[in-house]
Amino acid sequence: MRNASEETRLTSLAASIVSIALLLATLTPLPAQAAGKLQIITATADLASLAQEVGGDRITVESIARGYQDPHFVEAKPSFLLKLRKADLLIVVGLELEIGWLPPLINQSGNPRIQVAGPGYLDASRFAEILEIPKGVVTRAEGDVHPQGNPHYWLDPNNGLRIAKGIADKLSEMRPADAKYFDERYEALADRLKREDKKWLEQMKPYAGRKVITYHRSWPNFAKHFSLDVVGYVEPRPGIPPSPSHTLELIRLMKRENIKIVMVEPYFDLKTPNAIARDTGAKVVVMLPSVGGEKPVTDYFKLFDYDIALLVKAFQEVH
Amino acid sequence: MRRAMVVACAFCFVPGMLVAQGKSTGVAESTETRRLQALEEQVHALAAQVELLRRELIKVRDPQPNGVAPSGRLVLTAGPGMEKGAAERTVSAMAQPSTPVSGEIAAMQPAAQEPSPILGGPQTQVFGGATSNAKLLNPDISVIGDFLGSLGRNKIRPVPALELHESEVSFQAIIDPYARGDFFLSFGETGVNVEEGYVTFTALPGGFVAKAGKMRAAFGKVNTIHNHALEWTDRPLVTENLLGGEDGINDAGFSVTRILPAPKWIFLEGTGQVFRGDSGNIFRADKHKDVSTVGHIRAYKDLSESSNVDIGFSYAHGHSAGDTLVTLLPSDFHTNLYGVDATFRWKPLRRAIYHSFLARTELVWSHRDQLSARNAFETQRAFGLYTSGEYRLTRRWTVGGRFDRSARAADANLRDTGFSALLTYWPSEFSQVRGQYRFARYAEKFDANELRFQLLFVLGAHGAHPF
């Protein structure tokens, strides 16, 4: 028994040493913050693009979600924590778009600055025009509905401008010495976006009021701005995969209303949209909802250039 | 009085006007047009003032957070060239920028609205889907039902033919700028258990994240996962035999986690935990000093944007439990647990909702002090492991398998072996149907063949689990 006790004591001692070593290891200091540039992490590539436009060379910015990735279903990888722990500012889309992955990352980051309502937390939805805010009782019978409104609001250049203004103000608040710089960059962005938007509206003018189908409810702001009429969805409800009965109903609607365009996000399977298109003579257009969805689409301007060029071509082909 | 003045004015001006009209009709028409225009402008200006006053009145009566327009006053908006029908469908409430935006694009018609002074400036939105002020401060609440059915015979570990195995109720919210709270209450058919209930301090200096309360210990992977988030309908044999069964190492205490310095692009995290020392049939504390400790080191690396590997090393120490004789010498009987876990994940980002693969293994060594059958001190050294794989075939279907082998903590000579095959169907993100064929060969020379069925359903807003 004495030997056993000694062994136990040794084991206990070893356990204590391991625990203390672990605690000491956790006490090593955090890496020093980069002195010059503000380090910004955004939830999506669109917010990163707008932040880059406004922040110029005074910031470094990186997005967590890739442009070709469904922003609802990003994995909360620990490697993102390495970026978040050093971030001065986290810009999120909000409206529960990131509810399935961002909250655990924020909690585990060990970065007090970017906690919700912290000095380095910015919810871009505060600045945007939000559509499809549910009224009355909200239930999951409507699918994966967002109770605070549709989170795909950045697909309206007006909202892009509003978000950019919000980011510029935030950057000025964080770095008052660079406020003039951020303001000038914002004004330059506003001028350019105004010019580009005029061009985009002109390109889309012949198709104003055209009825279209989309896969997911990603395009209400885009449709509103460019005067498209979204009359149906490939998904029977948001987040619910297409069912045969709903698909048949959609085909009947498209034939009845002579709808020839089906807009699909790049992360959805094309099997059902292609089947619908074959049956109705419609065209499937793989539209990009985010910057970086394809290699050439490197910024917010190129996103609209790309999508509008695709849509115009598709409208010309089907009529 | 006012009427008298009007009559007097009429007497003065009407004759003159008639004379003037007789002189030059053209000049009179021109004057009349200008006057009408001036009146129109005045009417427009007055209408704008009335609208401005009305907005201010609404703002004072019903201040809204986040700059969102009052719900009772939806703004109908339409882009240029939009059809009437389309415009009517696009009923939208306008959330306004906190500061006016210069250089607005042509089609933009925002009603500028400053943040409510009553709320003290711009408010950020919180996760949770609150739709009215009354709900803003409520926690996210969810209930997850876990309904289990079983066919076949298992006399070593029998389970009911049908049972509502667990109803997990969760309450999750941000407490204040420094902490958040998470409660998970587990309602079984025979009672209620606080599965976890802890506060997480998220705003500590030095990159620390601390927890206090009751929680699942950071020992390996499966021990940290709630039932509904498992890849199977049950827990592996090694969990049953060496880690305390379904509840696992789950105790009241403190936890400190921090990301550790490591080579670039390697995520290294250390966790140290101290618990009271009571945890199922693994640890028992008879005195305050009989605490148990858990340490975990996690190393993670992205192999590509679609694949990654995750390796962990765990250690747990406490006073042995599970034998009534142990109470006689509580401080001299200890249990040490050592664990290694490895996970490989593959999920192509462009098709993340359709295809993925996950392979995982955990190895556990248990060194348990106890009294032998002849009442002598002994340390049982038992080893167990499981290896599992899961592949998502389509958006709705997943197949998987698991191999189990584990000795028993109290008698390392008794070894159980098993394997399972699984098929899972997801009607939506909020429900799941799973079937599992399970074979187990127990040390008692008994073979169990079971067909298990599970239905999981989620009500409300359940917060995301850590990766």
mmCIF file of N, CA, C and O in Angstrom, chain B residues 246-290:
data_model
loop_
_atom_site.group_PDB
_atom_site.id
_atom_site.type_symbol
_atom_site.label_atom_id
_atom_site.label_comp_id
_atom_site.label_asym_id
_atom_site.label_seq_id
_atom_site.Cartn_x
_atom_site.Cartn_y
_atom_site.Cartn_z
ATOM 1 N N GLU B 246 -22.769 8.720 -21.212
ATOM 2 C CA GLU B 246 -23.386 9.804 -21.980
ATOM 3 C C GLU B 246 -23.034 11.191 -21.445
ATOM 4 O O GLU B 246 -22.791 12.122 -22.208
ATOM 5 N N ASP B 247 -23.017 11.342 -20.115
ATOM 6 C CA ASP B 247 -22.711 12.662 -19.555
ATOM 7 C C ASP B 247 -21.218 12.980 -19.629
ATOM 8 O O ASP B 247 -20.830 14.145 -19.639
ATOM 9 N N GLY B 248 -20.386 11.954 -19.651
ATOM 10 C CA GLY B 248 -18.951 12.166 -19.772
ATOM 11 C C GLY B 248 -18.366 12.894 -18.583
ATOM 12 O O GLY B 248 -18.917 12.880 -17.479
ATOM 13 N N ILE B 249 -17.231 13.544 -18.804
ATOM 14 C CA ILE B 249 -16.621 14.363 -17.746
ATOM 15 C C ILE B 249 -17.336 15.705 -17.793
ATOM 16 O O ILE B 249 -17.126 16.509 -18.701
ATOM 17 N N ASN B 250 -18.189 15.912 -16.827
ATOM 18 C CA ASN B 250 -19.085 17.061 -16.848
ATOM 19 C C ASN B 250 -19.251 17.524 -15.412
ATOM 20 O O ASN B 250 -19.840 16.836 -14.598
ATOM 21 N N ASP B 251 -18.714 18.694 -15.093
ATOM 22 C CA ASP B 251 -18.628 19.072 -13.683
ATOM 23 C C ASP B 251 -18.637 20.592 -13.560
ATOM 24 O O ASP B 251 -18.529 21.318 -14.551
ATOM 25 N N ALA B 252 -18.720 21.049 -12.310
ATOM 26 C CA ALA B 252 -18.693 22.487 -12.039
ATOM 27 C C ALA B 252 -17.258 22.927 -11.813
ATOM 28 O O ALA B 252 -16.507 22.263 -11.091
ATOM 29 N N GLY B 253 -16.894 24.047 -12.423
ATOM 30 C CA GLY B 253 -15.521 24.512 -12.240
ATOM 31 C C GLY B 253 -15.190 25.715 -13.099
ATOM 32 O O GLY B 253 -16.082 26.445 -13.550
ATOM 33 N N PHE B 254 -13.909 25.900 -13.314
ATOM 34 C CA PHE B 254 -13.403 27.024 -14.106
ATOM 35 C C PHE B 254 -12.628 26.497 -15.317
ATOM 36 O O PHE B 254 -12.043 25.415 -15.257
ATOM 37 N N SER B 255 -12.605 27.285 -16.342
ATOM 38 C CA SER B 255 -11.863 26.922 -17.542
ATOM 39 C C SER B 255 -11.184 28.168 -18.107
ATOM 40 O O SER B 255 -11.790 29.244 -18.141
ATOM 41 N N VAL B 256 -9.939 28.024 -18.487
ATOM 42 C CA VAL B 256 -9.214 29.132 -19.128
ATOM 43 C C VAL B 256 -8.624 28.619 -20.436
ATOM 44 O O VAL B 256 -7.979 27.570 -20.468
ATOM 45 N N THR B 257 -8.864 29.364 -21.502
ATOM 46 C CA THR B 257 -8.369 28.978 -22.833
ATOM 47 C C THR B 257 -7.618 30.145 -23.445
ATOM 48 O O THR B 257 -7.992 31.301 -23.242
ATOM 49 N N ARG B 258 -6.572 29.808 -24.160
ATOM 50 C CA ARG B 258 -5.850 30.871 -24.874
ATOM 51 C C ARG B 258 -5.164 30.306 -26.111
ATOM 52 O O ARG B 258 -4.683 29.168 -26.088
ATOM 53 N N ILE B 259 -5.136 31.111 -27.151
ATOM 54 C CA ILE B 259 -4.379 30.728 -28.339
ATOM 55 C C ILE B 259 -2.896 30.884 -28.015
ATOM 56 O O ILE B 259 -2.483 31.898 -27.441
ATOM 57 N N LEU B 260 -2.099 29.889 -28.368
ATOM 58 C CA LEU B 260 -0.685 29.888 -28.008
ATOM 59 C C LEU B 260 0.190 30.255 -29.205
ATOM 60 O O LEU B 260 -0.211 30.045 -30.355
ATOM 61 N N PRO B 261 1.373 30.795 -28.939
ATOM 62 C CA PRO B 261 2.283 31.112 -30.050
ATOM 63 C C PRO B 261 2.653 29.837 -30.809
ATOM 64 O O PRO B 261 2.872 28.786 -30.204
ATOM 65 N N ALA B 262 2.671 29.938 -32.119
ATOM 66 C CA ALA B 262 2.957 28.764 -32.951
ATOM 67 C C ALA B 262 3.452 29.240 -34.302
ATOM 68 O O ALA B 262 3.291 30.414 -34.644
ATOM 69 N N PRO B 263 4.073 28.340 -35.063
ATOM 70 C CA PRO B 263 4.462 28.727 -36.429
ATOM 71 C C PRO B 263 3.248 29.223 -37.217
ATOM 72 O O PRO B 263 2.117 28.861 -36.924
ATOM 73 N N LYS B 264 3.539 30.039 -38.227
ATOM 74 C CA LYS B 264 2.470 30.668 -39.003
ATOM 75 C C LYS B 264 1.502 29.633 -39.579
ATOM 76 O O LYS B 264 1.905 28.574 -40.007
ATOM 77 N N TRP B 265 0.239 29.979 -39.553
ATOM 78 C CA TRP B 265 -0.839 29.175 -40.113
ATOM 79 C C TRP B 265 -1.105 27.886 -39.347
ATOM 80 O O TRP B 265 -1.830 27.035 -39.797
ATOM 81 N N ILE B 266 -0.455 27.729 -38.197
ATOM 82 C CA ILE B 266 -0.846 26.623 -37.323
ATOM 83 C C ILE B 266 -1.573 27.230 -36.133
ATOM 84 O O ILE B 266 -1.071 28.166 -35.505
ATOM 85 N N PHE B 267 -2.722 26.718 -35.871
ATOM 86 C CA PHE B 267 -3.508 27.198 -34.745
ATOM 87 C C PHE B 267 -3.212 26.283 -33.566
ATOM 88 O O PHE B 267 -3.394 25.068 -33.645
ATOM 89 N N LEU B 268 -2.729 26.882 -32.502
ATOM 90 C CA LEU B 268 -2.408 26.106 -31.301
ATOM 91 C C LEU B 268 -3.161 26.738 -30.133
ATOM 92 O O LEU B 268 -3.061 27.947 -29.901
ATOM 93 N N GLU B 269 -3.880 25.918 -29.429
ATOM 94 C CA GLU B 269 -4.716 26.444 -28.344
ATOM 95 C C GLU B 269 -4.539 25.580 -27.095
ATOM 96 O O GLU B 269 -4.496 24.349 -27.181
ATOM 97 N N GLY B 270 -4.424 26.228 -25.957
ATOM 98 C CA GLY B 270 -4.295 25.503 -24.695
ATOM 99 C C GLY B 270 -5.474 25.786 -23.788
ATOM 100 O O GLY B 270 -5.948 26.924 -23.718
ATOM 101 N N THR B 271 -5.955 24.752 -23.131
ATOM 102 C CA THR B 271 -7.070 24.914 -22.199
ATOM 103 C C THR B 271 -6.706 24.259 -20.871
ATOM 104 O O THR B 271 -6.222 23.121 -20.845
ATOM 105 N N GLY B 272 -6.902 24.980 -19.791
ATOM 106 C CA GLY B 272 -6.702 24.426 -18.452
ATOM 107 C C GLY B 272 -8.005 24.533 -17.671
ATOM 108 O O GLY B 272 -8.657 25.580 -17.695
ATOM 109 N N GLN B 273 -8.421 23.444 -17.018
ATOM 110 C CA GLN B 273 -9.692 23.453 -16.306
ATOM 111 C C GLN B 273 -9.532 22.849 -14.914
ATOM 112 O O GLN B 273 -8.782 21.884 -14.729
ATOM 113 N N VAL B 274 -10.219 23.423 -13.955
ATOM 114 C CA VAL B 274 -10.257 22.881 -12.590
ATOM 115 C C VAL B 274 -11.720 22.674 -12.223
ATOM 116 O O VAL B 274 -12.533 23.600 -12.345
ATOM 117 N N PHE B 275 -12.050 21.454 -11.808
ATOM 118 C CA PHE B 275 -13.437 21.126 -11.456
ATOM 119 C C PHE B 275 -13.537 20.702 -9.996
ATOM 120 O O PHE B 275 -12.526 20.366 -9.353
ATOM 121 N N ARG B 276 -14.770 20.663 -9.515
ATOM 122 C CA ARG B 276 -15.012 20.249 -8.133
ATOM 123 C C ARG B 276 -14.471 18.848 -7.875
ATOM 124 O O ARG B 276 -13.951 18.547 -6.809
ATOM 125 N N GLY B 277 -14.614 17.992 -8.874
ATOM 126 C CA GLY B 277 -14.072 16.649 -8.735
ATOM 127 C C GLY B 277 -15.106 15.556 -8.719
ATOM 128 O O GLY B 277 -14.784 14.393 -8.489
ATOM 129 N N ASP B 278 -16.380 15.903 -8.971
ATOM 130 C CA ASP B 278 -17.452 14.909 -9.049
ATOM 131 C C ASP B 278 -17.897 14.782 -10.497
ATOM 132 O O ASP B 278 -18.419 15.740 -11.066
ATOM 133 N N SER B 279 -17.694 13.624 -11.059
ATOM 134 C CA SER B 279 -18.097 13.464 -12.445
ATOM 135 C C SER B 279 -18.450 12.003 -12.714
ATOM 136 O O SER B 279 -17.577 11.165 -12.959
ATOM 137 N N GLY B 280 -19.743 11.713 -12.644
ATOM 138 C CA GLY B 280 -20.251 10.377 -12.941
ATOM 139 C C GLY B 280 -19.497 9.292 -12.187
ATOM 140 O O GLY B 280 -19.243 9.406 -10.985
ATOM 141 N N ASN B 281 -19.141 8.232 -12.896
ATOM 142 C CA ASN B 281 -18.415 7.136 -12.255
ATOM 143 C C ASN B 281 -16.916 7.216 -12.499
ATOM 144 O O ASN B 281 -16.204 6.221 -12.408
ATOM 145 N N ILE B 282 -16.420 8.425 -12.829
ATOM 146 C CA ILE B 282 -14.974 8.581 -13.047
ATOM 147 C C ILE B 282 -14.320 9.206 -11.812
ATOM 148 O O ILE B 282 -13.421 8.641 -11.218
ATOM 149 N N PHE B 283 -14.782 10.406 -11.459
ATOM 150 C CA PHE B 283 -14.158 11.141 -10.359
ATOM 151 C C PHE B 283 -15.164 11.356 -9.228
ATOM 152 O O PHE B 283 -16.375 11.522 -9.475
ATOM 153 N N ARG B 284 -14.633 11.394 -8.007
ATOM 154 C CA ARG B 284 -15.487 11.740 -6.879
ATOM 155 C C ARG B 284 -14.678 12.554 -5.863
ATOM 156 O O ARG B 284 -13.527 12.222 -5.557
ATOM 157 N N ALA B 285 -15.300 13.615 -5.359
ATOM 158 C CA ALA B 285 -14.627 14.468 -4.375
ATOM 159 C C ALA B 285 -15.346 14.363 -3.044
ATOM 160 O O ALA B 285 -16.531 14.678 -2.952
ATOM 161 N N ASP B 286 -14.609 13.898 -2.024
ATOM 162 C CA ASP B 286 -15.195 13.863 -0.689
ATOM 163 C C ASP B 286 -14.768 15.073 0.139
ATOM 164 O O ASP B 286 -15.366 15.366 1.158
ATOM 165 N N LYS B 287 -13.711 15.715 -0.299
ATOM 166 C CA LYS B 287 -13.249 16.917 0.394
ATOM 167 C C LYS B 287 -13.122 18.042 -0.639
ATOM 168 O O LYS B 287 -13.004 17.787 -1.838
ATOM 169 N N HIS B 288 -13.092 19.285 -0.135
ATOM 170 C CA HIS B 288 -12.977 20.424 -1.047
ATOM 171 C C HIS B 288 -11.695 20.356 -1.878
ATOM 172 O O HIS B 288 -11.654 20.808 -3.012
ATOM 173 N N LYS B 289 -10.644 19.796 -1.268
ATOM 174 C CA LYS B 289 -9.358 19.790 -1.987
ATOM 175 C C LYS B 289 -9.295 18.686 -3.051
ATOM 176 O O LYS B 289 -8.336 18.628 -3.818
ATOM 177 N N ASP B 290 -10.317 17.818 -3.096
ATOM 178 C CA ASP B 290 -10.275 16.703 -4.060
ATOM 179 C C ASP B 290 -10.723 17.147 -5.452
ATOM 180 O O ASP B 290 -11.578 16.518 -6.089
#
